CSV table of C-alpha atoms in Angstrom, one decimal:
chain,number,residue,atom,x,y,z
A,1,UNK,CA,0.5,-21.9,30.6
A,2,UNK,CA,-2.5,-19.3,30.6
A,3,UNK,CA,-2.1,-19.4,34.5
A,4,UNK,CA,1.3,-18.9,34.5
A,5,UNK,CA,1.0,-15.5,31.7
A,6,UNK,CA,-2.1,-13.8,34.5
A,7,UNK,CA,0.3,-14.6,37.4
A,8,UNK,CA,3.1,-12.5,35.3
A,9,UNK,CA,1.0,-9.7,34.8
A,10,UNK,CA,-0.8,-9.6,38.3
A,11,UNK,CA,3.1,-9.5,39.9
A,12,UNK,CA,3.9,-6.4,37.5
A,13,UNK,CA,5.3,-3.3,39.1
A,14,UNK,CA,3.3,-1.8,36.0
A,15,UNK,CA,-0.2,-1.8,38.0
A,16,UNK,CA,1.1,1.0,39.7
A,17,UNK,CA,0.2,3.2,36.2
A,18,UNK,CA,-2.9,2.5,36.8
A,19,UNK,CA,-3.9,6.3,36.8
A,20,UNK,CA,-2.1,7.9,34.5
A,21,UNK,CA,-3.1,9.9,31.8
A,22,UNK,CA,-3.6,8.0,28.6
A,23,UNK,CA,-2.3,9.8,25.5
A,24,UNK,CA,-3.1,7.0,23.0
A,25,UNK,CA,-6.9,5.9,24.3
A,26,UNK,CA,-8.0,4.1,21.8
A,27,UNK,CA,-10.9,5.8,21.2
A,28,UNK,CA,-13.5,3.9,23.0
A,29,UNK,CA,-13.5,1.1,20.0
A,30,UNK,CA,-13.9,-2.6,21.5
A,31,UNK,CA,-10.9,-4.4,20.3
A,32,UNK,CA,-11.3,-8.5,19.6
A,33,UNK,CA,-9.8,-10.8,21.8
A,34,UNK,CA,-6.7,-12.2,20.2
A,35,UNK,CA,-3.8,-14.3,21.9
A,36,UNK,CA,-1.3,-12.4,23.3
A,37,UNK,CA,2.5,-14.0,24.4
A,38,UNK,CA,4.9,-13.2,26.9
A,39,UNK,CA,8.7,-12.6,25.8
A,40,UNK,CA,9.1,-16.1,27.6
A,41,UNK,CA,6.5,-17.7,25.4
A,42,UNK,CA,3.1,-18.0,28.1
A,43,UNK,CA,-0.1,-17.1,25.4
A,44,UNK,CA,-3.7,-15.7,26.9
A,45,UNK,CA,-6.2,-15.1,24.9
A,46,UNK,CA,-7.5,-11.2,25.4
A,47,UNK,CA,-8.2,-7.9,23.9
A,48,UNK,CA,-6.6,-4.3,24.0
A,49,UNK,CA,-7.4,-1.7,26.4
A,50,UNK,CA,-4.8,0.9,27.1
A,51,UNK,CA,-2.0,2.1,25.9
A,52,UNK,CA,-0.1,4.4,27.8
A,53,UNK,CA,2.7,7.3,27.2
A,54,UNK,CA,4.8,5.8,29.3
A,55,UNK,CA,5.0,2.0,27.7
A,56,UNK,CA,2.5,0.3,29.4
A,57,UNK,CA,-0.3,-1.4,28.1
A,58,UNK,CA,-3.4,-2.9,29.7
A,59,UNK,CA,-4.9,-6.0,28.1
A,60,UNK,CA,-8.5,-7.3,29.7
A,61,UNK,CA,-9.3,-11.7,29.3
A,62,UNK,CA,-12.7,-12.5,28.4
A,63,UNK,CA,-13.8,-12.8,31.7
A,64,UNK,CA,-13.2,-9.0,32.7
A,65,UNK,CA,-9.7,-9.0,34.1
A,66,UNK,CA,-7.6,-6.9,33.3
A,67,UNK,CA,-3.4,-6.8,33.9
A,68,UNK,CA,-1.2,-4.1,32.8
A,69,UNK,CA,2.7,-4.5,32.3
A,70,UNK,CA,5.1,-2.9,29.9
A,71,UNK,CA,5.2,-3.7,26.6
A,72,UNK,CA,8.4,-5.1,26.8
A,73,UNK,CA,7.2,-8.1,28.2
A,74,UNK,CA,5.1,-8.3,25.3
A,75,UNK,CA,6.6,-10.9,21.7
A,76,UNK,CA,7.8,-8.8,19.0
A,77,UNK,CA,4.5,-9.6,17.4
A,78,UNK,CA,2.4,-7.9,20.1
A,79,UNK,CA,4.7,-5.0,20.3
A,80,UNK,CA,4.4,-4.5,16.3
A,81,UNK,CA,0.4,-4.9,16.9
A,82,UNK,CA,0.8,-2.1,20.0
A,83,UNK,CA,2.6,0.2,17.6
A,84,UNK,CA,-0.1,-0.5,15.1
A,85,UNK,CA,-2.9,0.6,17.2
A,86,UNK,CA,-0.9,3.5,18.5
A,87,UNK,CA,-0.6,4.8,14.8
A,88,UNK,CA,-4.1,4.7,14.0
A,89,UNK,CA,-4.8,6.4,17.2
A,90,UNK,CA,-2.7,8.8,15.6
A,91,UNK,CA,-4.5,8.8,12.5
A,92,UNK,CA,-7.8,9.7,14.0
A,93,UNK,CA,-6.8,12.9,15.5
A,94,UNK,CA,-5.7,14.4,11.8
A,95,UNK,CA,-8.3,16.7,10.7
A,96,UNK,CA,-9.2,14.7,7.3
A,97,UNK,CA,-11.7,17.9,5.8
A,98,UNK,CA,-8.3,20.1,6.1
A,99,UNK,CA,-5.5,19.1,4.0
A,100,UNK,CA,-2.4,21.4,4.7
A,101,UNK,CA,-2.7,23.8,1.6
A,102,UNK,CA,-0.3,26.5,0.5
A,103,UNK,CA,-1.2,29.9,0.7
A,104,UNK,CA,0.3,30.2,-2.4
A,105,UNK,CA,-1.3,28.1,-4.7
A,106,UNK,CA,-5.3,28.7,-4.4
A,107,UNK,CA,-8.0,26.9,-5.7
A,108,UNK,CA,-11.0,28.9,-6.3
A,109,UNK,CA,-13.4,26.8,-7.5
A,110,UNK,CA,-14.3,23.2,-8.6
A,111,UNK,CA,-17.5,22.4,-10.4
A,112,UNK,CA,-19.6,20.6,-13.0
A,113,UNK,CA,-19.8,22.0,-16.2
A,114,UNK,CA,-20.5,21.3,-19.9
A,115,UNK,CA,-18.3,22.9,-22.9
A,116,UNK,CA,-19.5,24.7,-25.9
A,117,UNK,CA,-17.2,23.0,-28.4
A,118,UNK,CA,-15.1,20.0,-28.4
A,119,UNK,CA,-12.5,18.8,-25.8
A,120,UNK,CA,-9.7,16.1,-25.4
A,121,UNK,CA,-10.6,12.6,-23.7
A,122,UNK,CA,-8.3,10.1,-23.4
A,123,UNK,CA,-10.4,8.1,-26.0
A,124,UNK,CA,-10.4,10.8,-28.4
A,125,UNK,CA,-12.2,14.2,-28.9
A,126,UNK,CA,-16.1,14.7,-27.7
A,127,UNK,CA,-18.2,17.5,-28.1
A,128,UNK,CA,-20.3,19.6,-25.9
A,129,UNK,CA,-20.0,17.1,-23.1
A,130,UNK,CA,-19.9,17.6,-19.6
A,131,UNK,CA,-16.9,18.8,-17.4
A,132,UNK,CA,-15.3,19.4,-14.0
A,133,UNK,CA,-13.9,23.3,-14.3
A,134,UNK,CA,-11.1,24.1,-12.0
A,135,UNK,CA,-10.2,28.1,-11.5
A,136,UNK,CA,-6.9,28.6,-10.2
A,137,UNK,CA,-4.6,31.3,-8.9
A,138,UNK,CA,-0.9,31.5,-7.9
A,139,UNK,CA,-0.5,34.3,-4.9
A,140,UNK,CA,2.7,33.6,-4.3
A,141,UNK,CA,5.9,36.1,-5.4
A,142,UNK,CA,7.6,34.7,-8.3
A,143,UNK,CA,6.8,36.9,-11.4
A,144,UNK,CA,6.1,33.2,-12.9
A,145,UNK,CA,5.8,29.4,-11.5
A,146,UNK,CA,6.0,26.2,-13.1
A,147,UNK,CA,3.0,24.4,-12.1
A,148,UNK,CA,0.5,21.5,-12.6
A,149,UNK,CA,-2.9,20.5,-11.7
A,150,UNK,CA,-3.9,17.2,-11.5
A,151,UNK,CA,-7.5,15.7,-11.1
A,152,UNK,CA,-8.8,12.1,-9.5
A,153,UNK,CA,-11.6,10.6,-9.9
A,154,UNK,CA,-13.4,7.6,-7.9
A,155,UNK,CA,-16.2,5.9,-8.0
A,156,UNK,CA,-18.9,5.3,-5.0
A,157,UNK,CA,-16.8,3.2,-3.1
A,158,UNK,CA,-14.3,6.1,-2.7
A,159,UNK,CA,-11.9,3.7,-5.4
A,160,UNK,CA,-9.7,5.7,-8.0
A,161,UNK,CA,-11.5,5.3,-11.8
A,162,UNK,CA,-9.6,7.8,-13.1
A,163,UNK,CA,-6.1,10.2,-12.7
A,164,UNK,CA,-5.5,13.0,-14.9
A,165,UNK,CA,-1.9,14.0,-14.3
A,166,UNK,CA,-3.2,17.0,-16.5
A,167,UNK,CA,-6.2,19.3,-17.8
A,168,UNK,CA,-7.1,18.4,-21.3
A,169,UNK,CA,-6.6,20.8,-24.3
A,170,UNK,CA,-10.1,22.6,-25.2
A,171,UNK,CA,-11.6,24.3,-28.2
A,172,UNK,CA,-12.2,27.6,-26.6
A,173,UNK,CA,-13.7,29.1,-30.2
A,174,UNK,CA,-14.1,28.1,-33.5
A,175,UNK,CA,-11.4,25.7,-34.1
A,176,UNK,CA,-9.2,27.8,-32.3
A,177,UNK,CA,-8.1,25.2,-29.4
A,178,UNK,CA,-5.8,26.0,-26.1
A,179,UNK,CA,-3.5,23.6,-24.1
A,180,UNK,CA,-3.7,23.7,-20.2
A,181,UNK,CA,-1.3,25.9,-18.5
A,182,UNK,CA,2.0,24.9,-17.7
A,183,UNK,CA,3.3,28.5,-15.9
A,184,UNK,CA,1.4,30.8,-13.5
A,185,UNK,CA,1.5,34.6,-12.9
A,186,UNK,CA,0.8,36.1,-10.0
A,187,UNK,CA,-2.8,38.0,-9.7
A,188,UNK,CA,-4.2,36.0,-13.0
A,189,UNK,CA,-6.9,33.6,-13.0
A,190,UNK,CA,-6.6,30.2,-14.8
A,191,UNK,CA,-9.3,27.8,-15.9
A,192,UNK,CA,-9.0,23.9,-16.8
A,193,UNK,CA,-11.0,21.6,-17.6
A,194,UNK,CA,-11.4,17.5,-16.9
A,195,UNK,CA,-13.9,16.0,-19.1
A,196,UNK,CA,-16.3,13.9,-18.2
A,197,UNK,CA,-15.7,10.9,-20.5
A,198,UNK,CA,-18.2,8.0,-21.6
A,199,UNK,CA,-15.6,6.1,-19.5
A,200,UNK,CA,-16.1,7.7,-16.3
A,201,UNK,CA,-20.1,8.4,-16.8
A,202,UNK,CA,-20.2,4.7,-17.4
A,203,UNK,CA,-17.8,3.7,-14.3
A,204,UNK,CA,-20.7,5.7,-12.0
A,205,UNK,CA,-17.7,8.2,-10.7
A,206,UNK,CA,-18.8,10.4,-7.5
A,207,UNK,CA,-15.9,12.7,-6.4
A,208,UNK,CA,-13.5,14.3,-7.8
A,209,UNK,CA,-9.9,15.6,-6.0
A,210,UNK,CA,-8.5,18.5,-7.8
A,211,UNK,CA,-4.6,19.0,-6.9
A,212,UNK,CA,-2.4,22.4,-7.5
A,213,UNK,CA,0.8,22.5,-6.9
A,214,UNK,CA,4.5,23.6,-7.8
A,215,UNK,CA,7.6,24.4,-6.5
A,216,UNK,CA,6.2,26.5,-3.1
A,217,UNK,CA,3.7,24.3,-1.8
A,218,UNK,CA,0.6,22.2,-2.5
A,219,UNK,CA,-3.3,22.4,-2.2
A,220,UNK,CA,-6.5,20.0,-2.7
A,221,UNK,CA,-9.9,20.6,-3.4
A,222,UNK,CA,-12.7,17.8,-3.6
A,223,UNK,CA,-15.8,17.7,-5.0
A,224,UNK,CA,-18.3,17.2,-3.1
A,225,UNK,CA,-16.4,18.2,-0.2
A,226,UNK,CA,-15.5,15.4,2.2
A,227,UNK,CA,-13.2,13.8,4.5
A,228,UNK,CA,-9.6,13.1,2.7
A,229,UNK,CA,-9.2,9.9,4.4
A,230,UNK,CA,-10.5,7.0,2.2
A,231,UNK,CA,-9.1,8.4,-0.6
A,232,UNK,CA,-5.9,7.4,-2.2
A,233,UNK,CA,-3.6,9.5,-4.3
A,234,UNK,CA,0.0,10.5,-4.1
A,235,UNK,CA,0.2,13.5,-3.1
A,236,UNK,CA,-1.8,12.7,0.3
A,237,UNK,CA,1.4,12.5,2.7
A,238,UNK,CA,2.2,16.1,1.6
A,239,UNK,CA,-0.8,17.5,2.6
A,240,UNK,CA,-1.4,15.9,5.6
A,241,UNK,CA,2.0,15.6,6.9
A,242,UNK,CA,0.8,13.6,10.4
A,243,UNK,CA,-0.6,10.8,8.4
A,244,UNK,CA,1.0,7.8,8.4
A,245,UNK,CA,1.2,5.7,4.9
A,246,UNK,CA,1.8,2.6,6.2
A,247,UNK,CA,-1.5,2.2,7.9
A,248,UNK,CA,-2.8,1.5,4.4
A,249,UNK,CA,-1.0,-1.8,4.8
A,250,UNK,CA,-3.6,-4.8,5.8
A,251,UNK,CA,-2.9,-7.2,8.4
A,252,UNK,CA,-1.3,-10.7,7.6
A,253,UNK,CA,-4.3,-12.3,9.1
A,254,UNK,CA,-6.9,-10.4,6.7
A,255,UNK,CA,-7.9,-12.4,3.5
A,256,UNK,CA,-7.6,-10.4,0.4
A,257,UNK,CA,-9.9,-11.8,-2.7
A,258,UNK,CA,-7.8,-13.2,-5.6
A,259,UNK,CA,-7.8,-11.1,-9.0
A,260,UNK,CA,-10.7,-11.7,-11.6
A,261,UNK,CA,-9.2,-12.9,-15.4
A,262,UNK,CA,-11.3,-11.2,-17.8
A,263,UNK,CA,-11.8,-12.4,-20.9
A,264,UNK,CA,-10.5,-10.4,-23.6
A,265,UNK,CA,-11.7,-10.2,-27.1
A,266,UNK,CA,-11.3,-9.3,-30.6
A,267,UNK,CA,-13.4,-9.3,-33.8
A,268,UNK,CA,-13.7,-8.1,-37.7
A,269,UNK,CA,-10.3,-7.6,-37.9
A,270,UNK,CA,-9.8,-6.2,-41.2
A,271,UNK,CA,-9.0,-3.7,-43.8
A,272,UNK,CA,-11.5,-1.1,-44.8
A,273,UNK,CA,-12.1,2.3,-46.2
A,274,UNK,CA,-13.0,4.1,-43.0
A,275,UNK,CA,-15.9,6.8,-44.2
A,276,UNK,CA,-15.2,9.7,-41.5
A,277,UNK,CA,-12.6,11.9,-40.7
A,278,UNK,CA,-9.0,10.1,-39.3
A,279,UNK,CA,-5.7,11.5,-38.4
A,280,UNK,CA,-2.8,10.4,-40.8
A,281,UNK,CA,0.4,11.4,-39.2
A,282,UNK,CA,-0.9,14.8,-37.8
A,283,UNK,CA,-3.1,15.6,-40.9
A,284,UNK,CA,-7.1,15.1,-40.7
A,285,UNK,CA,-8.4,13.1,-43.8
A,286,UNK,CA,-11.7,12.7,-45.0
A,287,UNK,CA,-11.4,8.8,-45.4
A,288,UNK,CA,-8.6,6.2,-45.7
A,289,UNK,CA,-6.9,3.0,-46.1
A,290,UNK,CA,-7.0,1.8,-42.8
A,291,UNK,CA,-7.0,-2.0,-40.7
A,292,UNK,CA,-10.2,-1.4,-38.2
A,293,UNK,CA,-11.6,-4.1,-35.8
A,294,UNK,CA,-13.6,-4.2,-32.7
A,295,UNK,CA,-12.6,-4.9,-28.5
A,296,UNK,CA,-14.1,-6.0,-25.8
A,297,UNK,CA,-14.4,-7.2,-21.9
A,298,UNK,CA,-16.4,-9.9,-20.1
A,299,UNK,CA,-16.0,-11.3,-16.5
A,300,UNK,CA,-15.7,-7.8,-15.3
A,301,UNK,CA,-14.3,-4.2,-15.8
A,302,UNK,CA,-10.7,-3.5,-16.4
A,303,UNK,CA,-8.7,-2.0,-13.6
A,304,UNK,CA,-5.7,-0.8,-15.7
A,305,UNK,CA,-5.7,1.0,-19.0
A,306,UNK,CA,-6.3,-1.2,-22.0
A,307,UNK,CA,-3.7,-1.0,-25.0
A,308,UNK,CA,-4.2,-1.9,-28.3
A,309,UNK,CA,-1.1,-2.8,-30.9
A,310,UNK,CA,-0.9,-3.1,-34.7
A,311,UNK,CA,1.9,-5.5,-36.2
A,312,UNK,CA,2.3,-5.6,-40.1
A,313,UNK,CA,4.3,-8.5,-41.4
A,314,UNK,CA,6.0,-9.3,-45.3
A,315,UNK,CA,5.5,-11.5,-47.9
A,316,UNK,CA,8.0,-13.6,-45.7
A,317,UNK,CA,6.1,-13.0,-42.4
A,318,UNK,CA,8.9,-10.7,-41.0
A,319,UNK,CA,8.0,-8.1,-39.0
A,320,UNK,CA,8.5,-4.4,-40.7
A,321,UNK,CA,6.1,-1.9,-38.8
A,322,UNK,CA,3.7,-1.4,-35.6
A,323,UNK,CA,2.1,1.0,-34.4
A,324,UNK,CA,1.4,1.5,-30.6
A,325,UNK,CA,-1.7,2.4,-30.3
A,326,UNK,CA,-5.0,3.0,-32.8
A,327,UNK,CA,-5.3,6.2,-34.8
A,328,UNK,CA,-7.6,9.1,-34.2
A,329,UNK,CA,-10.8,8.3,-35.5
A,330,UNK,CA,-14.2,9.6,-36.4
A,331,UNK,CA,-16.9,7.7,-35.2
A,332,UNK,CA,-19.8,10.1,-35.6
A,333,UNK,CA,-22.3,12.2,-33.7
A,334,UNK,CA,-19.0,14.7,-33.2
A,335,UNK,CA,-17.4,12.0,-31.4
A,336,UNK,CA,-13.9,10.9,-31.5
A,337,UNK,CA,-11.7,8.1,-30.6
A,338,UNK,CA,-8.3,6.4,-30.2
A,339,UNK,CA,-7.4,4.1,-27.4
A,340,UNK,CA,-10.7,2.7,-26.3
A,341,UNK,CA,-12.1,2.7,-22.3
A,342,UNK,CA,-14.0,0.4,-21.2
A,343,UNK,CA,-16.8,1.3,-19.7
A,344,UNK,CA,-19.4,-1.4,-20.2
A,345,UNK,CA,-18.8,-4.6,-20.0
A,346,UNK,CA,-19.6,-6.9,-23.0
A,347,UNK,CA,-19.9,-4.0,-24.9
A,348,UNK,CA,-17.8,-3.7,-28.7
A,349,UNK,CA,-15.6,-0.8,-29.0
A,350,UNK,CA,-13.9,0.2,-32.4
A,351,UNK,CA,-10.0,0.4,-33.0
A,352,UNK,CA,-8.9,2.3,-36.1
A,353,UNK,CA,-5.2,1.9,-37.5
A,354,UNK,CA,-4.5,4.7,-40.6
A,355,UNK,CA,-2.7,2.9,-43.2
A,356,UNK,CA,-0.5,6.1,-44.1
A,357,UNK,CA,2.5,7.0,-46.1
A,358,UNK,CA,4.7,5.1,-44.2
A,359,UNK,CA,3.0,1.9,-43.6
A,360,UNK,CA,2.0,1.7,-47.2
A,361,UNK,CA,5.8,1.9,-48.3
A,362,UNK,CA,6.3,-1.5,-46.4
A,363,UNK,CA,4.3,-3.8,-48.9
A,364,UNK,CA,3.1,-5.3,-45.9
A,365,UNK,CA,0.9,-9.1,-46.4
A,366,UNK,CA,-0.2,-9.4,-42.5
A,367,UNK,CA,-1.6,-7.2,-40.2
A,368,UNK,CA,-2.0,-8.1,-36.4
A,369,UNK,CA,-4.0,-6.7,-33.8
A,370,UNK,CA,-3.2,-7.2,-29.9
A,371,UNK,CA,-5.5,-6.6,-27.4
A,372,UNK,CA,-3.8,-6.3,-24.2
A,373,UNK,CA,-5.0,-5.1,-20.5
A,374,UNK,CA,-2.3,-5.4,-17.8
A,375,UNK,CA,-1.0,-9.4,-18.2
A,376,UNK,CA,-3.6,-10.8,-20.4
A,377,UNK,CA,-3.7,-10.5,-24.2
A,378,UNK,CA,-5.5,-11.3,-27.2
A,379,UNK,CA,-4.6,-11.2,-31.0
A,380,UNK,CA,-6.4,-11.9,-34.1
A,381,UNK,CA,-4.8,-11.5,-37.5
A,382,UNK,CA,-6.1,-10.6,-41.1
A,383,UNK,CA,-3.5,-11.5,-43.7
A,384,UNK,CA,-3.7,-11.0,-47.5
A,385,UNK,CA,-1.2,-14.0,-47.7
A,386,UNK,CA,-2.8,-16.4,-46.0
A,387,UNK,CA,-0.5,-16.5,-43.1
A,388,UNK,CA,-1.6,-17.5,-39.1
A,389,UNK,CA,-0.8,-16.2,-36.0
A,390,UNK,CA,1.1,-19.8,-35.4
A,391,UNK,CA,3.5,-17.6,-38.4
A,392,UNK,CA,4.5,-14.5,-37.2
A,393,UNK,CA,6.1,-13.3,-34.2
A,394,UNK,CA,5.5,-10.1,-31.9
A,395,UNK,CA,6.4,-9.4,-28.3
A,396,UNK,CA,3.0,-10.6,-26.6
A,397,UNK,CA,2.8,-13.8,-28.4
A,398,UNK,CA,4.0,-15.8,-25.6
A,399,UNK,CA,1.2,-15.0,-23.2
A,400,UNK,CA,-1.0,-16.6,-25.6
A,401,UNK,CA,-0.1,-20.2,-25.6
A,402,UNK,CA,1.3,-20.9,-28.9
């Protein structure tokens, strides 16, 4: 059957292409052998060589021989393979230090920083810590523009730790505190900042893309500077507009490694007076009633965002009020949190629910806490009635056995 496929291809009027110009070389890489079959089902095993503009396609057997013939004569499984290689041939001829910015929207500068006063994390507030600062300016014509500017962050295997659809809100005086903007004027500079959380000191991140856009156009900025083409984040196909997306799609053949469980886990779930400042429905207390415990990861670090829910059960173990994530919460050294990050594994990290107004009214018995990251949860309960978690019902009890 091997015979049969060489004699095919030595008899093709395609040898005669011999000489033309290749417009999809494949950039001197040596392919691997693979087999290859004829529309009429012969197989040989070699590797890729040429591919031509006009269709044909030069494949060379182990032995040095080499037969070209169009790639119509090719299975629809070698033609999706020559169309694969043509695309990253493509690919490699995109300048990847030279996104496609707008003149419009210009970003001045991106660099590391530290702020005076205190600053928004996604785990809470933190103060005098360090920063990426992004200056902005719209040059465009529009007295003002609706815009946004959005900030990744990845580790030093070019893998995304961190998006910030957003610049966080900053104390920019004494307890005088500014939200990002939302609009830009033409002529004005803007600064933003991204903070530099626990989280992403402890994840080891190493560059950071800065996007600004809006309605006329886009731009990117990384820090360091580097080639685009590792890194992935949605707004890439806009600017680089010859990149194909789908390249990012492994081959059947490749093994991908299965998904680590973590182990998930809660302790000390309780009810305490907590001893620092915490937010009660917008207000800043000294103190409280509050339910605190403690989280934490082992097998690994956490991908996805963790979430952490409070359910508070009656006298009769019916559900009457949740909240969706922790409160808020002073935990010293002008440090503040809320929905914790993992950043170390095996490490505790404290979850603080305010007992306000509201809950209070509910003469609430039970209070549980669920620990949940992607698929995988874990609850513990602390009930002044005696109840179990085999009692009481809430929506992520079924992915814990009972």
């Amino acid at each position: 059957m091997v015979c049969s496929f060489v004699k095919s291809c030595i008899r093709s009027p395609a040898l005669a292409f011999a000489a033309l110009f290749l417009t999809a070389f494949l950039n001197g890489e040596e392919w691997s052998l693979r087999q290859w079959t004829s529309v009429d089902g012969r197989e040989m095993q070699a590797r890729l060589i040429e591919i031509r503009d006009d269709g044909q396609v030069t494949i060379e057997r182990q032995d040095g021989f080499r037969f070209t013939l169009d790639r119509s004569r090719f299975s629809p499984a070698d033609v999706a393979y020559i169309e694969k290689q043509e695309a990253i041939g493509r690919s490699k001829e995109i300048d990847w230090k030279m996104p496609s910015n707008s003149p419009f929207y210009v970003i001045k500068s991106v660099r590391k920083t530290k702020v005076d006063g205190y600053i928004r994390t996604e785990e809470g507030w933190e103060h005098g810590i360090n920063a990426i600062e992004v200056i902005v300016e719209y040059e465009g014509e529009r007295i003002s523009v609706k815009g946004s500017i959005a900030a990744y962050f990845f580790d030093r295997d070019d893998q995304l730790i961190r998006h910030f659809k957003e610049a966080s809100r900053i104390e920019v005086s004494n307890e005088v505190y500014e939200d990002p903007p939302k609009s830009f004027e033409p002529g004005e500079r803007y600064n933003v900042y991204f903070p530099i959380s626990k989280f992403l000191e402890g994840r080891d991140w190493d560059t950071v893309l800065v996007v600004f856009s809006g309605p006329d156009g886009i731009s990117a900025e990384m820090d360091p500077r580097r080639s685009f083409e590792d890194f992935a984040f949605s707004e890439k196909e806009r600017l680089f507009p010859d990149w194909d997306p789908s390249l990012l799609v492994k081959d059947d053949t490749e093994t991908i490694a299965p998904t680590t469980e973590l182990e998930l886990e809660i302790r000390r779930v309780r009810r305490s007076d907590w001893p620092l400042s915490l937010l009660f429905n917008g207000d800043w207390r000294r103190g409280g009633d509050c339910i605190e415990s403690e989280v934490r990861v082992r097998g690994g670090l956490p991908s996805k965002t963790p979430e952490v829910r409070l359910y508070l059960f009656d006298r009769e173990n019916q559900l009457v009020g949740q909240r969706n994530k922790p409160s808020m919460a002073a935990i010293g050294g002008q440090e503040y949190v809320q929905v914790p990050k993992i950043s170390e594994e095996r490490d505790w990290y404290p979850v603080v629910f305010a007992l306000d107004e509201d809950l209070e009214r509910l003469d609430w018995r039970s209070a549980v806490v669920v620990f949940s990251i992607g698929k995988q949860s874990v609850a513990e309960i602390y009930s002044r009635s005696g109840a179990e978690l085999e009692d009481v019902s809430f929506p992520e009890k079924k992915r814990l056995g009972f």
